[in-house]
PDB file of C-alpha atoms in Angstrom:
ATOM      1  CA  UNK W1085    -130.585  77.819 -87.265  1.00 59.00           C
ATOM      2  CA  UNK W1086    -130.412  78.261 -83.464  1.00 84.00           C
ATOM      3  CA  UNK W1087    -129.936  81.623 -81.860  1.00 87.00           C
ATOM      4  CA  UNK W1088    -126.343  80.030 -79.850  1.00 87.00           C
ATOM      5  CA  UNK W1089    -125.447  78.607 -83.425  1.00 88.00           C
ATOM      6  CA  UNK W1090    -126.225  82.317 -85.447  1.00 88.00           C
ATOM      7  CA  UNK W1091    -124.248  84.073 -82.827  1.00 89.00           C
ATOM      8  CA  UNK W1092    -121.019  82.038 -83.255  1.00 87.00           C
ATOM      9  CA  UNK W1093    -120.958  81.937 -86.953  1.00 86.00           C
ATOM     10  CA  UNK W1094    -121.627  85.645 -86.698  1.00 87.00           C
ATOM     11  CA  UNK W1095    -118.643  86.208 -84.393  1.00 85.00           C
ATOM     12  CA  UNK W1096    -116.310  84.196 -86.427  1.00 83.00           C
ATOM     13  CA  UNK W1097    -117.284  86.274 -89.543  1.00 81.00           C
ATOM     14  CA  UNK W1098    -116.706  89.355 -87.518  1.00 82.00           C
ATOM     15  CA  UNK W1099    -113.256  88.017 -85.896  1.00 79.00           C
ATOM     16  CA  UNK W1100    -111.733  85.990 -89.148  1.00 75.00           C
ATOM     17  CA  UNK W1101    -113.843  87.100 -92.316  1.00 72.00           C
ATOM     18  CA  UNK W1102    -115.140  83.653 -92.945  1.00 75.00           C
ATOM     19  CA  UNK W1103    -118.465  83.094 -93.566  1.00 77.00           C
ATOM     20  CA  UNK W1104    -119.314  79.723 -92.835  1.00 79.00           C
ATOM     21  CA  UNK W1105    -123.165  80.222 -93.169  1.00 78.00           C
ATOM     22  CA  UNK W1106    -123.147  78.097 -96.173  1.00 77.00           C
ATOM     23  CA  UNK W1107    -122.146  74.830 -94.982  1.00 78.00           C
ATOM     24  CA  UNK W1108    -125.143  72.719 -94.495  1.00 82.00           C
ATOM     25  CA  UNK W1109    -126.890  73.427 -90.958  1.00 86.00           C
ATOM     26  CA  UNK W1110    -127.022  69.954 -89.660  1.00 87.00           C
ATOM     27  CA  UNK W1111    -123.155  69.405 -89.894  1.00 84.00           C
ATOM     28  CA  UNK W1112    -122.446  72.697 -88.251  1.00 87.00           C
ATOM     29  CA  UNK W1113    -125.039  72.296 -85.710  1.00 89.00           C
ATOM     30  CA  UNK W1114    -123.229  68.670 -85.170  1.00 89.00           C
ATOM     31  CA  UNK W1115    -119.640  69.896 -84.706  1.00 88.00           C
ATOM     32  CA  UNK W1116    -120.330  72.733 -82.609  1.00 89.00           C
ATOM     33  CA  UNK W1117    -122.288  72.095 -80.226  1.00 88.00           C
ATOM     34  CA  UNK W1118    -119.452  68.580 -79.988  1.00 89.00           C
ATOM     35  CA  UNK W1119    -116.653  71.378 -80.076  1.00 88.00           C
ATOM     36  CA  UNK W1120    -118.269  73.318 -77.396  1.00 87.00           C
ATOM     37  CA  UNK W1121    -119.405  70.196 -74.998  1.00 88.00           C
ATOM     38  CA  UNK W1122    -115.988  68.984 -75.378  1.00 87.00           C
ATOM     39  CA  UNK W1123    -114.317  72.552 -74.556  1.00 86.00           C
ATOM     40  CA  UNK W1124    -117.143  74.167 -72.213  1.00 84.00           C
ATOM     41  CA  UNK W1125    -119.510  71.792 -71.381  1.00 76.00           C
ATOM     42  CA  UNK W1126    -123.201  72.837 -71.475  1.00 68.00           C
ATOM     43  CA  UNK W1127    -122.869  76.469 -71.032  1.00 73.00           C
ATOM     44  CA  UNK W1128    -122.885  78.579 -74.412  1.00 80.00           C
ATOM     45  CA  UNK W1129    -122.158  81.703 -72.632  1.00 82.00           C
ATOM     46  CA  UNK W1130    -118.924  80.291 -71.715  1.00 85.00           C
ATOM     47  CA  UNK W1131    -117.894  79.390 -74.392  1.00 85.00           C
ATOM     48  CA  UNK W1132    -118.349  83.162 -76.385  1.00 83.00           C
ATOM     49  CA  UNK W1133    -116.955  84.787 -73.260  1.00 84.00           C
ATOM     50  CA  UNK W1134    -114.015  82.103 -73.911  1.00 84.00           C
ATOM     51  CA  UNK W1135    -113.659  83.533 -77.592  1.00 80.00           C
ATOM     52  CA  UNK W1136    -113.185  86.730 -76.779  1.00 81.00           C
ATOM     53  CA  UNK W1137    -110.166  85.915 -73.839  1.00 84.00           C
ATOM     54  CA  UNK W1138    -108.657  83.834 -76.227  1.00 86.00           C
ATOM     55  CA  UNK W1139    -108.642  84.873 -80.069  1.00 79.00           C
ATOM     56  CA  UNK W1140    -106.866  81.765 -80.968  1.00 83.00           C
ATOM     57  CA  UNK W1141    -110.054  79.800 -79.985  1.00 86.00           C
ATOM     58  CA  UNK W1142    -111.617  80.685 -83.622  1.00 83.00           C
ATOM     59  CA  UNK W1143    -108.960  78.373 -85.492  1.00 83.00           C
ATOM     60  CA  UNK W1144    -109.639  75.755 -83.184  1.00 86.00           C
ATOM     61  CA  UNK W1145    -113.027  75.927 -83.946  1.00 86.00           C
ATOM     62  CA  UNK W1146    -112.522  76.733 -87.474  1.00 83.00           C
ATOM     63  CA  UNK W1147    -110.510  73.085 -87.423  1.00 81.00           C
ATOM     64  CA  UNK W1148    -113.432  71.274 -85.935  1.00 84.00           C
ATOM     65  CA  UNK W1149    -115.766  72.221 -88.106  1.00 82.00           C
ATOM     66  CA  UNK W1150    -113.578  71.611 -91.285  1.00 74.00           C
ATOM     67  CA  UNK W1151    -112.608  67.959 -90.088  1.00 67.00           C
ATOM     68  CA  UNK W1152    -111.338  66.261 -93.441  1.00 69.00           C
ATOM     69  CA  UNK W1153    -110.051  62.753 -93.704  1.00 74.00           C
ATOM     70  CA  UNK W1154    -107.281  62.392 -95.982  1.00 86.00           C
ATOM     71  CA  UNK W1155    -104.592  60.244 -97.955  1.00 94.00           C
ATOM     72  CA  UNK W1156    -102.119  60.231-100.321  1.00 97.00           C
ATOM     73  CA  UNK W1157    -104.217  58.219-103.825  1.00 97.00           C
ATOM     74  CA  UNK W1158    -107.274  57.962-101.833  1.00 92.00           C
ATOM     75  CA  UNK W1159    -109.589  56.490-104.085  1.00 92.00           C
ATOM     76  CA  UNK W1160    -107.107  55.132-106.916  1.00 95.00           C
ATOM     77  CA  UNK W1161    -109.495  54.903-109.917  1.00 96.00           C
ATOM     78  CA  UNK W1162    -109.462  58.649-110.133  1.00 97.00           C
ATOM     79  CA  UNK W1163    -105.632  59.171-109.886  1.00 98.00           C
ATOM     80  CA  UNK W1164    -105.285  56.487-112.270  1.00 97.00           C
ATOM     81  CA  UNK W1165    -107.554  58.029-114.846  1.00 98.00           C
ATOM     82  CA  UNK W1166    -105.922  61.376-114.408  1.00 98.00           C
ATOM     83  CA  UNK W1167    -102.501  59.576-115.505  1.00 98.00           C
ATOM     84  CA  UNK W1168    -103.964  57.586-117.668  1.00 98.00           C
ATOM     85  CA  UNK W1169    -106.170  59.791-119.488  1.00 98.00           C
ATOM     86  CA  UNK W1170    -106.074  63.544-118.315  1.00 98.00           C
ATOM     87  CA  UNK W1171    -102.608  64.324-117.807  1.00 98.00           C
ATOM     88  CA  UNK W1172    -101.112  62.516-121.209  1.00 97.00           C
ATOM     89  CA  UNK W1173    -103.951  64.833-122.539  1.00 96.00           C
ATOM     90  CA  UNK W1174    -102.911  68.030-121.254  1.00 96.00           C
ATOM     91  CA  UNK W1175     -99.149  67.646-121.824  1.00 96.00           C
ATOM     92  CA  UNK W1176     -99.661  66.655-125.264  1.00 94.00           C
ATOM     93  CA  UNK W1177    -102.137  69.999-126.056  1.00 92.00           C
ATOM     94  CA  UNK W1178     -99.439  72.177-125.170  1.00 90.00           C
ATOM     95  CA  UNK W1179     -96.360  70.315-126.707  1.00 86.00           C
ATOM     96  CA  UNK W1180     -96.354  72.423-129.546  1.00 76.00           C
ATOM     97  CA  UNK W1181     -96.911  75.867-127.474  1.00 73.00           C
ATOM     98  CA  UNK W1182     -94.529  78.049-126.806  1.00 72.00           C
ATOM     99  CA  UNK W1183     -95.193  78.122-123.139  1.00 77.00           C
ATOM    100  CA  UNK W1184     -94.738  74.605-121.515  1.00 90.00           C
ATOM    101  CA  UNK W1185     -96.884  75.190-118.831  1.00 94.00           C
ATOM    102  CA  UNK W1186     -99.294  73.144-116.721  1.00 96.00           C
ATOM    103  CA  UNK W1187    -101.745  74.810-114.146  1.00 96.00           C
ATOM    104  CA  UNK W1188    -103.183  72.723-111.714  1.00 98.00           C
ATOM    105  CA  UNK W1189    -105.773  74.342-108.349  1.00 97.00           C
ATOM    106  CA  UNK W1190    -106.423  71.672-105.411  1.00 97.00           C
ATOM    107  CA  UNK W1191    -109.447  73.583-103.814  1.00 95.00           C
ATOM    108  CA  UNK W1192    -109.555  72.620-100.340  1.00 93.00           C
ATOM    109  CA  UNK W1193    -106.428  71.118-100.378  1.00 95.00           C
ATOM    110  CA  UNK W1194    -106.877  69.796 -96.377  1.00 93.00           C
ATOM    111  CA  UNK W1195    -103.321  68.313 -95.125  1.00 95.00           C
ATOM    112  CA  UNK W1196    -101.437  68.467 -98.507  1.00 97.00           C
ATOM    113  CA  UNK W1197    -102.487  64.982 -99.893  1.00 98.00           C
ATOM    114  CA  UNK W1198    -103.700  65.399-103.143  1.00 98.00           C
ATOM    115  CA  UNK W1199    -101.815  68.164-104.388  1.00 98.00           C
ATOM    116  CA  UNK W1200     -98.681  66.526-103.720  1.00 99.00           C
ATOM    117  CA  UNK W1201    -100.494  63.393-105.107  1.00 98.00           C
ATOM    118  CA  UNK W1202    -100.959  65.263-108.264  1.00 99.00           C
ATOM    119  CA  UNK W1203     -97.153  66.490-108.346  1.00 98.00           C
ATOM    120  CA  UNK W1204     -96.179  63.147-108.196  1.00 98.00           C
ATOM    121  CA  UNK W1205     -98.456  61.820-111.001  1.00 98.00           C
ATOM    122  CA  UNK W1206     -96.785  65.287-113.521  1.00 98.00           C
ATOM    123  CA  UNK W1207     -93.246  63.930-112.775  1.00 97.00           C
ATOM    124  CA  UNK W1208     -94.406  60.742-113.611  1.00 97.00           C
ATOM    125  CA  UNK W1209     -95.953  61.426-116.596  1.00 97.00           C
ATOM    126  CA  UNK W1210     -93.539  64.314-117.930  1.00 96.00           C
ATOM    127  CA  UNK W1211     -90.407  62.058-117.027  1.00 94.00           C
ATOM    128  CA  UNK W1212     -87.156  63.076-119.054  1.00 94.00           C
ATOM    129  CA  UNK W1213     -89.243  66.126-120.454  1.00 92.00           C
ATOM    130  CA  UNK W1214     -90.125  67.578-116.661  1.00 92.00           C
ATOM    131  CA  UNK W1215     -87.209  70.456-116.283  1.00 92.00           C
ATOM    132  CA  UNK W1216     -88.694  71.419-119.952  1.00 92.00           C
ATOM    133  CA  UNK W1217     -92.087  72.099-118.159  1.00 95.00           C
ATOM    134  CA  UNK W1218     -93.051  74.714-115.962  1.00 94.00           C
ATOM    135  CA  UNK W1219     -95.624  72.913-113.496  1.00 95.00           C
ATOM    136  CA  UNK W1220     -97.572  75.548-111.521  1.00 95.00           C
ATOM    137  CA  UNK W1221     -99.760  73.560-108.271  1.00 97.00           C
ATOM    138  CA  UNK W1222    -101.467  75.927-106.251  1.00 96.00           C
ATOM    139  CA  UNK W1223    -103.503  74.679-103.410  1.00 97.00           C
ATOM    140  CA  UNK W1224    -105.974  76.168-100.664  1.00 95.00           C
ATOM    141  CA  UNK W1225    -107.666  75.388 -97.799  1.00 93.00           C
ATOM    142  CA  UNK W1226    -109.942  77.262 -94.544  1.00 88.00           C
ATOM    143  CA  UNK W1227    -107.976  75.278 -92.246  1.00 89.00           C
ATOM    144  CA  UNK W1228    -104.866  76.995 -91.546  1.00 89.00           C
ATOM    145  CA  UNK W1229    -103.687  74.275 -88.711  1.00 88.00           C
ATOM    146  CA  UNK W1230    -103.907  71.798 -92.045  1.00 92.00           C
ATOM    147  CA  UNK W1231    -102.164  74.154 -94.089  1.00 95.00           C
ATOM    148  CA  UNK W1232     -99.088  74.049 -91.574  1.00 95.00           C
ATOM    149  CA  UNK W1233     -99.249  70.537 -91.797  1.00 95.00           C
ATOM    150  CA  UNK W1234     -99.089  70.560 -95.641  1.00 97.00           C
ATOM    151  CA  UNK W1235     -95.747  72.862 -95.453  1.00 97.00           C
ATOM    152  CA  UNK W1236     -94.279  70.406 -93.021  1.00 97.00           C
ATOM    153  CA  UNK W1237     -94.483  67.523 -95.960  1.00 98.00           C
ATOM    154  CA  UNK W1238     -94.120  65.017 -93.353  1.00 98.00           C
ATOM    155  CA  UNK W1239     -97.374  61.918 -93.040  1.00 98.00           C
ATOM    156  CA  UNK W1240     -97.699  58.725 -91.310  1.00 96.00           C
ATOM    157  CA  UNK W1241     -97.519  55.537 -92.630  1.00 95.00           C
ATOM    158  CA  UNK W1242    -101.039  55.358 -92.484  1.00 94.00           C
ATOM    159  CA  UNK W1243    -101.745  58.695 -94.814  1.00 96.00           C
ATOM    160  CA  UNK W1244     -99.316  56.020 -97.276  1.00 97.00           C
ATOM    161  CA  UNK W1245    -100.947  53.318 -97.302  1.00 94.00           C
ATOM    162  CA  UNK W1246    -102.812  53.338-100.420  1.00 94.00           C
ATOM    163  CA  UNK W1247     -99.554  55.007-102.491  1.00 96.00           C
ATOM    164  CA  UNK W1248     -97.382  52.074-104.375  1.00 94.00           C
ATOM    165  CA  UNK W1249     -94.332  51.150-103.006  1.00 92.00           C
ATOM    166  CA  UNK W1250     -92.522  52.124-105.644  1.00 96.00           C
ATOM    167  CA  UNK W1251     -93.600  55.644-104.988  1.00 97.00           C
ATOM    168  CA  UNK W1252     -93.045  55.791-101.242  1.00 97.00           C
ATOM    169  CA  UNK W1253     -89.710  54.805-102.400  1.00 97.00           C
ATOM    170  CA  UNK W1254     -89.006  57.262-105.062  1.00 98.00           C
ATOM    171  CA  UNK W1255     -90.455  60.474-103.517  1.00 98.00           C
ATOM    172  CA  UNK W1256     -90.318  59.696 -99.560  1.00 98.00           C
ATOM    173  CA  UNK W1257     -87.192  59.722 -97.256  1.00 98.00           C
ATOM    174  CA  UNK W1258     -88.022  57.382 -94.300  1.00 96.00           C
ATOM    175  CA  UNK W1259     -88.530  60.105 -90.893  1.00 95.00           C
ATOM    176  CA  UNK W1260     -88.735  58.566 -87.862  1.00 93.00           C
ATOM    177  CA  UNK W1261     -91.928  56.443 -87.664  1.00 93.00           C
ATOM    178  CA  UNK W1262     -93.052  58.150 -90.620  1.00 96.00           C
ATOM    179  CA  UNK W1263     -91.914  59.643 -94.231  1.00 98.00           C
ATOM    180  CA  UNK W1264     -90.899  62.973 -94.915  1.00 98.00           C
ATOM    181  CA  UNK W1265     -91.941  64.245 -98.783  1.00 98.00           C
ATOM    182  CA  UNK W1266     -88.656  64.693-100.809  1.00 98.00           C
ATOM    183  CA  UNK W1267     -88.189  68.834-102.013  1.00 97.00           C
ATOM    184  CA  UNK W1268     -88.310  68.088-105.324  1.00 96.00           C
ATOM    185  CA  UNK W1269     -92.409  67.117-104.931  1.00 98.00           C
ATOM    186  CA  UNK W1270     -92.752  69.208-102.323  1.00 98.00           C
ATOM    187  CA  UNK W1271     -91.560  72.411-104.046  1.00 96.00           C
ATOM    188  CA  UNK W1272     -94.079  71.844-106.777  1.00 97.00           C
ATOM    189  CA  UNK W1273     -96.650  73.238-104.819  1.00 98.00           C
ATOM    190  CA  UNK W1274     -97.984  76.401-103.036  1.00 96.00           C
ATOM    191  CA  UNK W1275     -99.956  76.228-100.187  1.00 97.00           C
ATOM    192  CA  UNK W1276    -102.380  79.796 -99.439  1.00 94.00           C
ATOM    193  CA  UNK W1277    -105.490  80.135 -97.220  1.00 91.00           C
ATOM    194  CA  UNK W1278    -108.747  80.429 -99.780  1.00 89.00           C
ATOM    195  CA  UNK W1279    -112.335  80.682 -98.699  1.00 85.00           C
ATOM    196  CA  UNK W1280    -114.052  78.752-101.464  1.00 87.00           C
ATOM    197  CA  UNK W1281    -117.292  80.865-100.650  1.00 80.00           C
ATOM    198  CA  UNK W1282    -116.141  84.213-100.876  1.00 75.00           C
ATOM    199  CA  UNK W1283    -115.798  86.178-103.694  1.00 66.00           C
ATOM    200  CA  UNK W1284    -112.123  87.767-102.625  1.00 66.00           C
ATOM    201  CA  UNK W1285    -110.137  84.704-101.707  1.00 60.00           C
ATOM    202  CA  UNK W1286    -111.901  81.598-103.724  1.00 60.00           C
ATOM    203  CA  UNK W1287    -109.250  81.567-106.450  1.00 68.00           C
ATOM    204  CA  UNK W1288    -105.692  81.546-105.297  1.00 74.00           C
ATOM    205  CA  UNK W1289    -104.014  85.182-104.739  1.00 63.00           C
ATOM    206  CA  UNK W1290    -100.745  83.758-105.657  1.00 63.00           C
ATOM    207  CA  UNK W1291    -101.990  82.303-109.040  1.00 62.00           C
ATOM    208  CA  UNK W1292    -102.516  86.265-109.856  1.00 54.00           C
ATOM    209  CA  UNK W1293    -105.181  84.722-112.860  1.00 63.00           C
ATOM    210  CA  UNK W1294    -106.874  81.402-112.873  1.00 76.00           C
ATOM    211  CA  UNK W1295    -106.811  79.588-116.207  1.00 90.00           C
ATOM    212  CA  UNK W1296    -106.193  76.275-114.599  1.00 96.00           C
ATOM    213  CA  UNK W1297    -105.705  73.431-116.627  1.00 97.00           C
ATOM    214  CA  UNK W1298    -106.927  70.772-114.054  1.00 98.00           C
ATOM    215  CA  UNK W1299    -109.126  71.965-111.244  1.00 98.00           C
ATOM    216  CA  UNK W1300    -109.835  69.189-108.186  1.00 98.00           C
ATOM    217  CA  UNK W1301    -112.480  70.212-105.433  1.00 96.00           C
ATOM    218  CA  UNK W1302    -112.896  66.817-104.098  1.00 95.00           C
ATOM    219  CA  UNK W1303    -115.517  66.223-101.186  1.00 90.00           C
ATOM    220  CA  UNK W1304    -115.941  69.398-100.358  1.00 89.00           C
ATOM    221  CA  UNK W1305    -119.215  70.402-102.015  1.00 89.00           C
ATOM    222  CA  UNK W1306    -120.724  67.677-100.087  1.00 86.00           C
ATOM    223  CA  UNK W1307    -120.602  70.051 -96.942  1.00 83.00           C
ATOM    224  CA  UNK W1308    -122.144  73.026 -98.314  1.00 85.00           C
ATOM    225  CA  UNK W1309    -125.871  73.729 -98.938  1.00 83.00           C
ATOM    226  CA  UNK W1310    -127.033  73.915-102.530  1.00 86.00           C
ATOM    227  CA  UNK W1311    -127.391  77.370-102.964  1.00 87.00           C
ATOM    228  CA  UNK W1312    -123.605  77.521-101.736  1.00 86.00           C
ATOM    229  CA  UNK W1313    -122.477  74.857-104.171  1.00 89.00           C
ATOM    230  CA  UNK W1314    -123.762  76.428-107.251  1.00 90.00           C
ATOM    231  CA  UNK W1315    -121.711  79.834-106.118  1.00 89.00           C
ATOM    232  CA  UNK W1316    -118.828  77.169-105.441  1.00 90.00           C
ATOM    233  CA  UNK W1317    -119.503  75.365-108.845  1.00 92.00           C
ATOM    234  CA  UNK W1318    -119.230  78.637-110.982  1.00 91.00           C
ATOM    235  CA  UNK W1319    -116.286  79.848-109.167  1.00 90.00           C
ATOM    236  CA  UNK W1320    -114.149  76.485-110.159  1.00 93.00           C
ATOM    237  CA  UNK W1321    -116.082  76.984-113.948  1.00 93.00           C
ATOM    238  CA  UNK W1322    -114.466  80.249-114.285  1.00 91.00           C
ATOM    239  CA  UNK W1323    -111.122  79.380-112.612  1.00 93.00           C
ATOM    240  CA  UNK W1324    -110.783  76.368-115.699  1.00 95.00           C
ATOM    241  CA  UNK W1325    -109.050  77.655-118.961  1.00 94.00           C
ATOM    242  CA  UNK W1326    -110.737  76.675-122.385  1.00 94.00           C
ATOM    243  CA  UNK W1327    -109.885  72.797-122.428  1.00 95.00           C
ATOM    244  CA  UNK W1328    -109.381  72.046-118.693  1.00 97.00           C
ATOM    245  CA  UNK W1329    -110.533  69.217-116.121  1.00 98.00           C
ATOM    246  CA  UNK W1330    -112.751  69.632-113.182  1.00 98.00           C
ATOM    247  CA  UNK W1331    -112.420  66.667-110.951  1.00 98.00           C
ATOM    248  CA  UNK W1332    -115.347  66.393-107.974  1.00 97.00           C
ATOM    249  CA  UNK W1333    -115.407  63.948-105.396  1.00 93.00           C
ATOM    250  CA  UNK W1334    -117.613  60.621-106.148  1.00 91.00           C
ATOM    251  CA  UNK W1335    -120.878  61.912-104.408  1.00 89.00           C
ATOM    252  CA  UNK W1336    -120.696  65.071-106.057  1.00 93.00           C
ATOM    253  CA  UNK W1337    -121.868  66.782-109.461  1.00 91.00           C
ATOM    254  CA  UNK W1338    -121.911  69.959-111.194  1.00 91.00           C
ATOM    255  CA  UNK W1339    -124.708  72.405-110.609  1.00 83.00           C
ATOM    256  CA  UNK W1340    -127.744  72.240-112.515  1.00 82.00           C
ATOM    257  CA  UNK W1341    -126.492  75.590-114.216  1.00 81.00           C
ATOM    258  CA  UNK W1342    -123.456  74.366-115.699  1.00 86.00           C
ATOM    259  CA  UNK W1343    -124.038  70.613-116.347  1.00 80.00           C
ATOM    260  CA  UNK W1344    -124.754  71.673-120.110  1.00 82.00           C
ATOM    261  CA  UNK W1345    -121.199  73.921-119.927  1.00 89.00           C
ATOM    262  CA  UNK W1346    -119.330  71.330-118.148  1.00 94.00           C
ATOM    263  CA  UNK W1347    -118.882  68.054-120.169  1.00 94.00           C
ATOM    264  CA  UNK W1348    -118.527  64.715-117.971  1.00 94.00           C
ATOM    265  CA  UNK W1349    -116.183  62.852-119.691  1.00 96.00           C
ATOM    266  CA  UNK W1350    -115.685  60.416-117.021  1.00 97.00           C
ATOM    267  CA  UNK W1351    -118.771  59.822-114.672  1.00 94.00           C
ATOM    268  CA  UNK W1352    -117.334  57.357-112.808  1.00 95.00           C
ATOM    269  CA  UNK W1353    -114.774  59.498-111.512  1.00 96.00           C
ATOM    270  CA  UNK W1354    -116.626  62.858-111.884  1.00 96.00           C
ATOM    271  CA  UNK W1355    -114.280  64.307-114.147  1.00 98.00           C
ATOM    272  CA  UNK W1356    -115.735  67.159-116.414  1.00 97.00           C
ATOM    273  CA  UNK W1357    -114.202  69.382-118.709  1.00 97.00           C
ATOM    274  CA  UNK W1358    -114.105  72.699-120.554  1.00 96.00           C
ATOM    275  CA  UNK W1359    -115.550  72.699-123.723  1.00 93.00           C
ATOM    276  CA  UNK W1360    -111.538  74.054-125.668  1.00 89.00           C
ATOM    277  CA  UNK W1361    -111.693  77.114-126.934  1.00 78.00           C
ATOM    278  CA  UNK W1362    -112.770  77.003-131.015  1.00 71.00           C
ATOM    279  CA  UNK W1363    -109.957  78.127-133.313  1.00 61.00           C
ATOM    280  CA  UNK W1364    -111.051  80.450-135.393  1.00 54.00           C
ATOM    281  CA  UNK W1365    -111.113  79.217-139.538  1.00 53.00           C
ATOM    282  CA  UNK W1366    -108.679  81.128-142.365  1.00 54.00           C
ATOM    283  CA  UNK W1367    -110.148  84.327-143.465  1.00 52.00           C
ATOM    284  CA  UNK W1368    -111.543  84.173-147.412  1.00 47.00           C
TER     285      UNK W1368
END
């Protein structure tokens, strides 16, 4: 890693607490130095001196380097397997409990689109039964400019396209030349800055415990070095509950270390779970 490079992940530890020195060198070499050339061209010094005169800088950059492409159902065959096969799953484990509850973490959550995706698919799915539920969707990201953008609830047509019509319909109120998400969805979930590689803000603050019931960390590990994604791996392991999901993004896996604790019960669509906690037999 360049000196220029060390320097500015160094200075955004110091200034914002986030270590970025686990992402994998040749992206972060890539949108730097194309975050600096388009801000202060070819002069480095600049640019730090720039930092320091203007402490908003750091989010900027922060957003540059976290670019993340997003959509509401991108890539169906997952979201259709989760209704299909996770969800019906999960709601009919605890239909017998006495705490109707559903947990659900969307780590690295970007502009809002899959965790509201996800809300959308548990109203679905819990229909006439859903003000019997308590549905709990937490979601974090590093990017606090997408985070905003998440609270808004409001996406082009564009960040739509790949949702039925039906849906746009049912949960959408036309805004404009685009569609703002209706408050019943959108008060589903809660939106928090998390740091996937740090110890003290992985796991939601607001979820006060993890036991998550579906975890999603979708093309995310992708951008992180191994020895990163193994730390990121075993933080989502612990974050599941005894019996819940783990959905990764299509050119990810589990780390080495937990592919015999993870089961893949859908390889396709990387979905693993949690081996469910064994019920103990009667005493003799």
């Amino acid at each position: 890693m360049d000196a220029f490079l060390t320097q500015v992940l160094a200075e955004l530890k110091a200034a914002r607490g986030i270590d970025l020195s686990g992402y994998r060198e040749s992206t972060l070499q890539r949108r730097v130095a194309a975050w600096v050339a388009k801000t202060c061209p070819g002069d480095g010094d600049a640019y730090l001196r720039r930092q320091k005169d203007d402490p908003g800088e750091w989010d900027r950059l922060i957003e540059a380097i976290t670019i993340k492409v997003s959509s509401f159902f991108r890539n169906p065959m997952m979201y259709e397997a989760l209704a299909r096969d996770v969800l019906p799953e999960l709601i009919e484990g605890k239909q017998g409990g006495k705490a109707r509850e559903i947990r659900v973490w969307s780590a690295g959550c970007a502009t809002g689109e899959e965790p509201y995706s996800v809300a959308i698919l548990l109203d679905q799915a819990l229909g006439d039964q859903r003000s019997d539920w308590s549905c709990l969707i937490f979601a974090t990201d590093l990017d606090r400019a997408a985070l905003e953008q998440a609270e808004a609830g409001r996406y082009t047509r564009k960040q739509l396209e790949t949702t039925k019509l039906g849906l746009v319909d049912r949960y959408f109120t036309p805004d404009g030349d685009g569609y703002q998400l209706r408050p019943s969805i959108r008060n589903l979930v809660q939106l928090s800055w998390g740091d996937l590689v740090s110890p003290d803000h992985a796991i939601p603050a607001d979820s006060l415990f993890g036991s998550f019931d579906l975890v999603l960390c979708r093309n995310v590990l992708i951008y992180f070095a191994p020895d990163a994604q193994a730390a990121i791996c075993e933080q989502l392991n612990r974050s599941l509950a005894p019996g819940g999901y783990l959905v990764l993004g299509a050119a990810e896996t589990v780390s080495r270390e937990l592919s015999g604790t993870l089961q893949a019960v859908d390889r396709k669509n990387q979905i693993y779970r949690k081996p469910p906690q064994r019920r103990s037999g009667p005493h003799r």
